[in-house]
XYZ file of C-alpha atoms in Angstrom:
657
model
C 205.780 82.474 53.050
C 209.218 84.925 53.856
C 211.699 85.349 55.850
C 210.877 88.305 58.531
C 214.381 88.395 59.304
C 215.786 92.021 59.910
C 219.426 92.664 61.157
C 217.967 95.933 62.938
C 214.820 94.494 64.863
C 217.143 91.502 66.147
C 220.064 93.271 67.271
C 217.718 95.297 69.740
C 217.054 91.592 71.448
C 220.666 91.102 72.190
C 223.609 89.344 70.580
C 223.901 86.394 72.884
C 222.182 83.217 72.528
C 219.311 83.339 74.543
C 218.173 87.238 72.837
C 218.662 85.519 69.356
C 216.767 82.658 70.495
C 213.461 84.754 71.509
C 213.657 87.250 68.637
C 213.444 84.291 66.317
C 210.599 82.748 68.377
C 208.548 85.655 67.977
C 209.300 85.650 64.335
C 207.584 82.070 64.473
C 205.311 83.276 66.430
C 204.153 86.305 63.864
C 202.703 83.915 61.296
C 199.132 82.360 61.894
C 199.689 79.612 59.587
C 202.832 78.232 61.485
C 202.010 78.191 65.194
C 198.430 79.712 66.586
C 197.783 80.002 70.794
C 200.339 78.433 72.686
C 201.722 75.798 70.035
C 204.944 74.871 69.119
C 208.115 75.542 70.961
C 211.825 76.289 70.115
C 215.392 76.023 72.376
C 218.736 76.724 72.911
C 221.265 75.157 74.182
C 223.614 77.103 76.400
C 226.879 76.545 78.669
C 226.501 78.887 81.641
C 227.995 78.603 85.213
C 225.630 77.565 87.965
C 225.702 79.558 91.570
C 228.702 77.942 92.387
C 231.070 78.702 89.389
C 231.008 75.299 87.367
C 229.715 74.800 83.938
C 226.636 73.172 83.559
C 225.310 72.423 80.019
C 221.791 73.910 79.634
C 218.565 73.614 77.523
C 216.708 76.883 77.380
C 213.903 75.769 75.733
C 210.020 77.137 75.437
C 207.928 77.490 78.769
C 204.872 75.787 78.880
C 202.006 78.392 78.706
C 204.107 80.615 76.711
C 203.319 81.617 73.504
C 205.589 82.127 70.445
C 204.102 85.661 69.353
C 204.822 86.950 72.715
C 207.861 85.169 74.123
C 210.364 86.735 76.369
C 214.123 85.515 78.034
C 211.427 84.629 81.464
C 209.340 82.318 79.154
C 211.912 79.982 78.803
C 212.996 76.774 81.139
C 216.900 76.295 81.449
C 217.076 71.928 82.189
C 220.066 70.508 82.619
C 221.173 68.836 79.014
C 222.475 65.623 81.572
C 218.986 65.232 82.962
C 217.429 65.382 79.599
C 220.172 62.893 78.091
C 219.537 60.549 80.909
C 215.588 60.361 80.383
C 215.969 60.109 76.863
C 217.798 56.431 77.450
C 215.138 55.087 80.176
C 212.973 52.437 78.330
C 209.789 54.067 79.920
C 208.951 57.012 81.709
C 205.543 57.782 83.014
C 204.117 61.254 81.939
C 204.247 62.675 85.727
C 208.198 61.259 86.282
C 209.002 63.333 83.307
C 207.546 66.669 84.300
C 208.414 65.723 87.882
C 212.112 65.207 86.445
C 212.213 67.905 84.016
C 211.333 70.567 87.053
C 214.026 69.174 89.192
C 216.590 69.511 86.250
C 215.738 72.985 86.089
C 218.760 75.953 87.283
C 215.805 78.020 88.559
C 212.581 76.774 90.168
C 210.999 79.868 89.056
C 210.871 79.514 85.547
C 207.760 77.839 84.232
C 207.305 74.230 83.849
C 209.561 72.997 80.897
C 207.821 71.570 77.042
C 206.592 68.291 76.979
C 209.270 68.193 74.268
C 211.967 68.988 75.990
C 213.776 65.901 75.698
C 213.159 65.971 72.036
C 214.731 68.721 71.728
C 217.794 67.977 73.962
C 218.832 64.935 71.770
C 219.056 66.844 68.541
C 222.590 67.853 68.532
C 222.600 71.406 67.386
C 222.169 74.509 69.446
C 218.999 75.957 67.917
C 215.614 73.606 67.186
C 212.701 75.415 66.327
C 209.119 73.295 65.653
C 205.542 74.071 64.259
C 202.516 72.808 63.454
C 202.184 74.832 59.887
C 199.417 74.863 57.801
C 201.220 73.516 54.916
C 202.625 70.868 56.778
C 199.378 69.591 57.761
C 197.951 69.735 54.407
C 200.811 67.775 52.963
C 200.898 64.997 55.535
C 197.353 64.613 56.691
C 196.776 62.565 53.400
C 196.724 58.423 52.437
C 200.318 59.213 51.331
C 201.335 61.481 52.957
C 204.737 59.764 53.550
C 205.504 59.275 49.799
C 204.752 63.196 49.467
C 207.380 63.895 52.510
C 210.222 61.994 50.292
C 209.063 63.138 46.958
C 209.223 66.909 47.862
C 212.516 66.838 50.799
C 214.356 63.715 49.639
C 216.368 62.747 52.193
C 216.684 66.376 54.183
C 214.599 65.046 56.749
C 213.738 62.508 58.705
C 210.014 61.557 58.818
C 208.497 60.527 61.887
C 205.559 58.647 61.890
C 202.920 59.777 64.295
C 203.521 59.017 68.008
C 202.270 60.635 71.230
C 204.105 63.396 71.649
C 206.280 63.554 75.068
C 208.361 61.165 76.037
C 207.378 58.466 73.148
C 208.301 61.120 70.778
C 211.538 61.770 72.016
C 212.083 58.250 72.659
C 211.134 57.105 69.252
C 213.441 59.808 67.100
C 216.126 58.981 69.690
C 216.124 55.308 68.614
C 215.895 56.635 64.893
C 219.074 59.156 64.854
C 221.067 56.343 66.832
C 224.520 56.218 65.889
C 224.199 58.873 62.940
C 225.633 62.222 62.165
C 222.592 64.323 61.032
C 225.109 67.113 60.061
C 227.101 64.583 57.678
C 224.080 63.269 56.332
C 222.724 67.341 55.823
C 219.734 66.393 57.695
C 218.123 69.833 57.778
C 215.052 69.022 59.847
C 212.130 66.540 61.095
C 208.751 66.295 59.895
C 206.186 64.426 62.171
C 203.401 62.932 60.091
C 200.118 64.347 60.556
C 201.902 66.888 63.319
C 204.038 69.065 62.670
C 207.761 70.200 61.430
C 211.426 70.115 63.361
C 214.189 72.256 61.918
C 217.781 72.956 63.647
C 221.101 74.599 63.228
C 223.507 76.099 65.207
C 222.748 79.669 64.497
C 219.567 81.324 64.692
C 218.874 83.088 61.546
C 219.612 79.532 59.654
C 217.620 77.219 62.147
C 214.457 79.871 61.770
C 215.141 80.333 57.753
C 215.323 76.922 57.186
C 212.231 76.305 58.710
C 210.118 79.345 56.383
C 212.054 77.709 53.114
C 210.123 73.973 54.236
C 207.067 74.986 54.969
C 206.884 77.458 51.386
C 208.317 74.505 49.243
C 205.174 72.682 50.864
C 202.702 75.505 49.705
C 204.750 75.436 46.419
C 204.080 71.101 46.425
C 200.254 71.563 47.058
C 199.877 74.841 44.802
C 200.939 72.478 41.823
C 199.126 69.817 42.787
C 195.723 71.780 43.653
C 192.347 71.342 41.623
C 190.124 74.263 41.021
C 188.594 75.138 44.204
C 184.685 73.653 44.680
C 181.685 75.912 44.826
C 181.385 77.496 48.384
C 178.798 79.595 49.747
C 178.566 83.500 49.905
C 178.095 85.463 53.270
C 173.928 85.636 53.822
C 172.819 88.357 56.215
C 173.532 86.771 59.732
C 170.065 85.195 61.340
C 170.289 86.475 64.735
C 167.448 84.952 66.395
C 169.136 81.557 65.104
C 172.464 82.490 66.336
C 170.983 83.345 69.954
C 168.746 79.995 70.083
C 172.870 78.475 69.225
C 174.285 79.826 71.623
C 171.200 78.992 74.469
C 171.297 75.442 73.185
C 175.295 75.106 73.623
C 175.400 77.196 76.874
C 173.163 74.613 78.415
C 174.640 71.902 76.934
C 178.362 72.694 78.396
C 176.677 74.142 81.729
C 177.812 77.880 81.779
C 176.871 80.631 79.118
C 178.993 80.897 75.761
C 180.259 83.926 74.307
C 179.447 83.126 70.458
C 181.140 84.936 67.726
C 179.728 84.289 64.050
C 182.758 84.996 61.089
C 181.200 85.377 58.011
C 184.648 85.802 56.176
C 184.785 84.541 52.816
C 187.148 81.503 54.044
C 184.580 80.412 56.612
C 181.435 80.811 54.747
C 183.285 79.025 51.694
C 184.175 76.207 53.802
C 180.597 76.416 55.392
C 179.585 75.904 51.614
C 181.054 73.128 50.481
C 179.002 70.659 49.228
C 180.744 67.756 51.596
C 181.300 70.041 54.553
C 179.449 67.569 56.789
C 181.875 64.664 55.751
C 185.272 67.091 55.762
C 184.313 68.930 58.679
C 184.695 66.057 60.640
C 187.615 63.851 60.189
C 189.588 65.005 62.457
C 191.590 68.335 63.673
C 194.332 70.080 61.597
C 197.024 68.855 64.427
C 196.158 67.037 67.648
C 197.173 70.187 69.729
C 193.937 71.997 68.913
C 191.507 69.078 70.097
C 192.141 70.422 74.102
C 190.550 73.552 72.450
C 188.063 72.230 69.922
C 187.488 68.815 70.778
C 188.244 66.344 68.176
C 185.886 67.832 65.612
C 183.100 70.697 64.798
C 179.480 70.554 64.738
C 178.055 70.923 61.364
C 174.706 72.042 61.718
C 171.188 71.107 59.968
C 167.939 73.015 59.249
C 167.380 72.547 63.352
C 170.733 73.995 64.878
C 169.225 72.845 68.545
C 168.820 69.033 67.234
C 172.193 69.182 65.672
C 174.240 70.342 68.855
C 171.927 67.569 70.814
C 173.348 64.700 68.209
C 176.632 66.066 68.783
C 176.650 65.738 72.548
C 175.180 61.976 71.875
C 177.789 61.288 69.415
C 180.847 62.708 71.635
C 179.583 60.658 74.591
C 179.550 57.664 72.479
C 182.447 58.829 71.239
C 183.781 58.581 74.865
C 182.545 55.289 75.596
C 184.229 54.161 72.752
C 188.242 55.261 73.554
C 187.892 55.670 77.613
C 189.978 53.983 80.036
C 189.505 55.759 83.110
C 188.875 59.503 82.280
C 186.023 61.405 83.060
C 184.332 62.823 80.343
C 184.340 66.535 79.283
C 181.580 68.136 78.681
C 180.328 67.495 75.376
C 179.269 70.723 73.860
C 181.140 71.734 70.802
C 183.805 74.436 70.738
C 182.618 75.436 67.468
C 179.935 74.896 64.240
C 179.949 74.839 60.793
C 176.672 76.447 59.796
C 175.787 76.252 55.808
C 174.932 79.314 54.577
C 176.044 81.635 57.585
C 179.815 80.737 58.345
C 181.628 78.913 61.416
C 180.598 80.176 64.758
C 182.844 79.824 67.815
C 182.083 79.651 71.347
C 183.840 79.989 74.534
C 183.604 80.552 78.276
C 185.157 84.372 77.456
C 185.849 86.606 74.402
C 189.326 85.911 74.511
C 188.167 82.022 74.264
C 186.183 82.375 71.784
C 188.438 84.170 69.444
C 190.993 81.757 70.237
C 188.793 79.088 68.772
C 187.929 81.457 65.902
C 191.156 81.754 64.879
C 191.777 77.667 65.099
C 189.094 76.779 63.152
C 189.240 79.238 60.424
C 193.078 77.733 60.113
C 191.289 74.782 59.989
C 189.221 75.735 57.097
C 191.464 77.142 54.987
C 193.917 73.777 55.550
C 191.173 71.543 54.905
C 189.643 73.481 52.390
C 193.025 73.054 50.418
C 194.133 69.406 51.177
C 190.995 68.010 49.728
C 192.026 70.065 46.584
C 195.817 68.102 46.433
C 194.976 64.792 47.800
C 192.404 64.390 49.924
C 192.105 65.374 54.537
C 192.760 61.976 56.396
C 194.356 63.028 59.464
C 194.612 61.018 62.513
C 192.340 58.525 63.942
C 190.021 59.157 66.866
C 191.586 57.443 68.923
C 194.754 58.994 68.543
C 193.283 62.295 68.872
C 191.244 61.024 72.223
C 194.452 60.040 73.598
C 195.732 63.908 73.258
C 192.265 65.596 73.965
C 192.284 63.567 77.410
C 196.373 63.707 78.156
C 196.252 65.502 81.532
C 199.344 66.990 80.541
C 197.424 69.045 77.744
C 194.345 69.423 80.439
C 196.807 71.077 82.662
C 197.242 73.708 80.809
C 193.261 74.540 80.851
C 193.050 74.209 84.364
C 195.541 77.110 85.082
C 193.425 79.420 84.387
C 191.566 81.701 87.075
C 188.778 80.692 88.829
C 185.238 81.667 87.145
C 183.585 85.109 87.582
C 179.780 85.670 88.323
C 178.798 86.730 85.499
C 181.313 85.058 82.810
C 180.227 84.289 79.408
C 177.226 86.139 79.616
C 176.574 89.540 77.804
C 175.460 92.448 79.226
C 173.229 96.204 77.901
C 173.613 99.134 79.907
C 171.980 102.147 78.761
C 173.354 105.178 80.448
C 176.530 104.204 81.096
C 178.345 107.224 79.771
C 178.863 108.532 84.273
C 177.801 108.011 87.215
C 175.653 105.110 88.372
C 175.428 104.026 84.564
C 178.851 103.789 84.217
C 179.133 102.177 88.156
C 177.112 98.986 87.188
C 178.334 98.690 83.623
C 182.034 98.587 85.596
C 180.602 96.171 88.088
C 179.185 93.504 85.499
C 182.488 93.815 83.557
C 184.227 93.224 86.585
C 182.079 90.222 87.464
C 183.124 88.963 84.135
C 180.050 89.768 81.689
C 181.146 91.408 78.417
C 179.281 94.480 78.618
C 177.959 96.530 75.910
C 177.207 100.352 77.189
C 174.786 102.345 74.876
C 174.920 106.136 75.741
C 174.254 109.589 73.836
C 177.419 110.806 75.079
C 179.839 110.997 72.011
C 182.785 110.008 74.474
C 181.116 106.736 75.162
C 183.347 104.291 72.791
C 186.145 105.670 74.664
C 184.888 105.443 78.427
C 183.687 101.742 78.036
C 186.963 100.883 76.734
C 188.461 101.809 79.965
C 186.604 98.927 81.851
C 187.186 96.481 78.730
C 183.986 96.762 77.318
C 181.970 98.621 74.042
C 180.324 101.946 73.503
C 177.905 102.624 71.698
C 176.887 106.200 70.885
C 172.790 105.922 70.811
C 169.771 108.195 71.192
C 167.424 105.626 72.700
C 164.823 107.620 71.471
C 165.298 106.817 68.214
C 164.173 103.253 67.287
C 166.639 102.223 64.045
C 170.064 103.076 66.275
C 168.261 101.455 69.163
C 167.551 98.473 66.801
C 171.309 98.463 65.431
C 173.029 98.332 68.809
C 170.981 95.283 69.838
C 171.891 93.478 66.162
C 175.268 94.901 67.182
C 175.327 92.935 70.394
C 173.620 89.907 69.140
C 176.263 89.854 66.149
C 179.350 90.060 67.883
C 178.808 87.878 71.159
C 176.144 85.169 70.139
C 173.141 87.143 72.292
C 171.933 89.152 75.758
C 171.858 87.569 79.203
C 171.565 90.981 80.888
C 169.119 94.517 80.153
C 170.012 97.613 82.776
C 167.771 100.270 81.620
C 168.939 102.758 83.022
C 169.219 106.626 80.936
C 167.912 109.323 82.259
C 167.552 113.002 83.227
C 166.871 114.948 85.957
C 164.951 118.411 84.339
C 165.326 121.054 86.657
C 162.434 121.767 89.511
C 159.609 123.838 88.603
C 156.178 123.544 90.045
C 153.272 122.304 87.440
C 151.887 125.279 86.804
C 155.317 126.847 85.721
C 156.984 123.788 84.223
C 157.569 123.785 79.986
C 155.235 121.256 78.451
C 158.573 120.430 76.670
C 160.700 119.106 80.100
C 157.675 117.366 80.784
C 157.790 115.439 77.412
C 161.567 115.380 76.921
C 161.571 114.018 80.601
C 158.670 111.027 80.018
C 160.122 110.320 76.715
C 163.451 109.306 78.004
C 163.046 108.203 81.531
C 159.429 106.453 80.640
C 159.063 105.878 76.502
C 162.510 104.790 75.396
C 162.502 102.844 78.388
C 159.571 100.349 77.017
C 161.254 101.202 73.186
C 163.993 98.971 74.228
C 162.376 96.478 76.111
C 160.296 96.402 72.600
C 163.491 95.388 70.917
C 165.613 93.544 73.209
C 163.167 91.449 74.830
C 163.389 88.463 71.902
C 166.511 87.961 72.500
C 166.691 88.071 76.226
C 164.504 85.527 75.805
C 167.027 83.350 74.509
C 169.378 84.090 77.494
C 171.371 82.468 80.080
C 169.704 83.152 83.413
C 167.903 86.200 81.940
C 167.907 89.375 83.901
C 166.376 92.867 83.127
C 166.988 95.315 85.878
C 165.442 99.121 85.572
C 167.154 102.052 87.499
C 164.517 103.656 89.484
C 163.852 105.952 92.085
C 163.396 106.997 95.828
C 160.812 109.386 93.751
C 158.542 106.641 92.954
C 157.160 106.148 96.322
C 158.389 110.034 98.137
C 158.213 112.266 95.349
C 159.448 115.975 96.034
C 157.662 119.389 95.130
C 158.847 120.737 92.427
C 160.350 117.173 90.631
C 156.487 116.017 88.829
C 158.012 115.264 85.608
C 160.489 113.228 86.971
C 158.852 111.620 89.684
C 155.827 110.617 87.266
C 158.320 109.017 84.972
C 159.938 106.946 87.508
C 156.491 105.845 88.806
C 155.193 104.494 85.759
C 158.934 103.265 84.895
C 157.903 101.136 88.491
C 155.125 99.714 86.503
C 156.651 99.087 83.075
C 158.698 97.310 85.453
C 155.864 95.102 87.192
C 154.365 94.602 83.613
C 157.008 93.463 82.642
C 157.726 90.651 85.217
C 154.959 89.291 85.133
C 155.292 89.172 81.408
C 158.464 87.330 80.953
C 158.530 85.317 84.062
C 156.489 82.386 81.861
C 160.243 82.571 79.748
C 162.134 82.595 82.995
C 163.275 85.546 82.558
C 163.671 87.543 85.643
C 162.663 91.779 85.627
C 163.266 93.594 88.618
C 163.948 97.372 89.753
C 166.258 99.263 92.013
C 165.686 102.213 93.682
C 168.922 104.418 94.780
C 168.630 108.015 96.599
C 171.187 110.265 96.900
C 174.217 109.273 95.223
C 175.785 112.457 95.333
C 179.270 111.009 93.371
C 177.660 111.669 89.630
C 178.202 114.738 87.725
C 175.114 116.190 88.753
C 176.137 117.037 92.375
C 178.964 119.236 91.990
C 180.746 120.830 94.732
C 179.098 123.906 94.808
C 175.285 122.475 94.310
C 176.179 120.071 97.231
C 176.755 122.602 99.558
C 173.889 125.004 98.315
C 171.704 121.660 99.184
C 173.442 120.840 103.069
C 173.023 125.072 103.552
C 169.023 124.719 102.436
C 168.678 121.499 105.523
C 170.924 123.541 107.888
C 173.569 120.939 107.518
C 176.910 120.157 106.607
C 177.891 118.568 103.077
C 179.286 115.420 104.929
C 175.468 115.212 107.079
C 173.461 116.116 103.746
C 175.572 113.392 102.237
C 174.495 110.585 105.176
C 171.184 112.111 105.893
C 169.413 108.388 106.022
C 167.886 106.290 108.544
C 171.732 104.198 108.506
C 173.586 107.661 108.318
C 176.367 105.852 105.821
C 177.061 107.695 102.411
C 175.760 105.837 99.229
C 178.154 105.974 96.227
C 177.251 105.023 92.694
C 179.399 101.832 92.894
C 177.085 100.587 95.425
C 174.474 100.321 92.985
C 176.269 98.530 90.640
C 177.403 95.842 93.127
C 173.663 95.551 93.736
C 172.840 95.472 90.325
C 175.658 93.066 89.469
C 174.061 90.952 92.076
C 170.736 91.068 91.171
C 171.806 89.654 87.919
C 173.620 86.615 89.755
C 172.006 83.791 90.569
C 171.887 84.950 94.217
C 168.506 86.335 92.783
C 167.696 83.411 90.755
C 164.325 83.212 92.217
C 163.686 86.635 92.429
C 161.267 89.009 90.070
C 159.218 92.180 90.043
C 161.434 93.111 93.132
C 161.451 96.566 94.135
C 164.512 96.971 95.894
C 165.996 100.371 97.722
C 169.238 101.519 97.846
C 169.097 104.330 100.410
C 170.166 103.810 103.710
C 166.953 103.742 105.231
C 164.471 106.351 103.901
C 161.532 107.109 106.646
C 159.007 108.502 104.339
C 159.682 105.068 101.846
C 159.581 102.949 104.980
């Protein structure tokens, strides 16, 4: 591990202590082998003038919810040192009182809540304090002889702290340990918290940070010298996408919400999943106690029947809760990641972001446990200590701060023909309501178009079999399954009467407006059957009931598409998959309707453009977004018991009614 300090870069953060603290905090946060997703904390002690001009000693400590990798000045909580030092002298203190008193001692009430380690940072008599959950420190200390190994490596340069609960208890333990001692004179450079992490400190930001890097590097070197040859692990096999979709469904139902599922087949993930003793070493405990609020204490290790493995995991989790609960309410019993021999590691989350965070933690755990097993054995905290952290209200509060759950959160939607107009509006509405959207279109710009709404776009000619299959496989491989399919792709050929229509126009229209939808259904339905609250929605047209002269190919294709929808509804109802169709009409905010085309059509009816755009019974304009919102609603629980329905969105048409 190398120091990332750069004088030029450091200067851009300012030469003041808080600026330097921000910079070195970010340096720690850049290295995932030190901290991941909110882990670790840092502080700096500064004397400032308050509003009244009086000098006050403050401990600027990382605020709860901030990530070291992106930390800013605003992410630090300025807490009065006097209050923190008084708290450290109390014989006992509840978590609620600690949080309240830290908040009351802040000079800026708008700053984030101070870290639960604020008292510990305050009592360490150095200007800068750095704390991480370094992988190498975990591998070093999560062993039967962890304390002896720390003494052998660091000698008297560190104080060794036995594992205790973070927060007030840890601060009190350290306060007793350092009482009456001069850490500078003794040459103490850090604290090693057994089975937890590392603290370093100094009066200079750079020295405190680089001391952290040096100590972690020493741990890496120590372990490397004692490592045995790596055990033979598994190689990546072709992903079993149907098994992945079934696994995602089981985990989603167990958790009570749709989950994104991410399969990692990285060399590290496959090697870990392929270890002969994986069922044992993967289920001893997490890399660090803090991870348990996101990963639970252990993953599920899948057997021959993944669904049965998840069921056993849920039963074991309930038993684990009963063994240690003392008035808490049990959290859902679903695993947060799975170790899948022969396949890799699968992480689950309410959102793609959540699943990626779990994936990062899982892969870091895999690498560290593998190293620990090669250097003396992996022996993390016992389950009671992990339970106390997992159900610690201060940790659970971090998860409760998230936004309200969206309608389609955790669902995966596949939308065709979405580069513009109605298709884009549908993709946008589903994405706004929380779905992970994959858009398919022949337009070469579809990746950029979908990126604007946080979705993925794939260039696909929907009339070609293999590209469609590849897009479906990509979606399942990336997100675990498919819950919503919106089959929207279509064209409107030029108006020609039957006796002059080119055969090629008829064939092309039927191929795109009908056959491509059938091809999609043929390939996607097996995965949709494994979806959560699964729904297929076709986009039809008013023309299926009210055709116009010169539009035979279009009208016939939409009528046939409606019939395809009805058959699909009959076939899929036993699988609890809903199939419905929406019939838009007179949607003029699309590329097809240029101002010139609108003017020409309005003149043909003897109307102004505005009159033409509202020539329905309700005299309202129908926009693409209206269709998008309707489709999103049709895919939602609002339509949970509706299938085979044909929903017009046309403001009322007398020919249809």
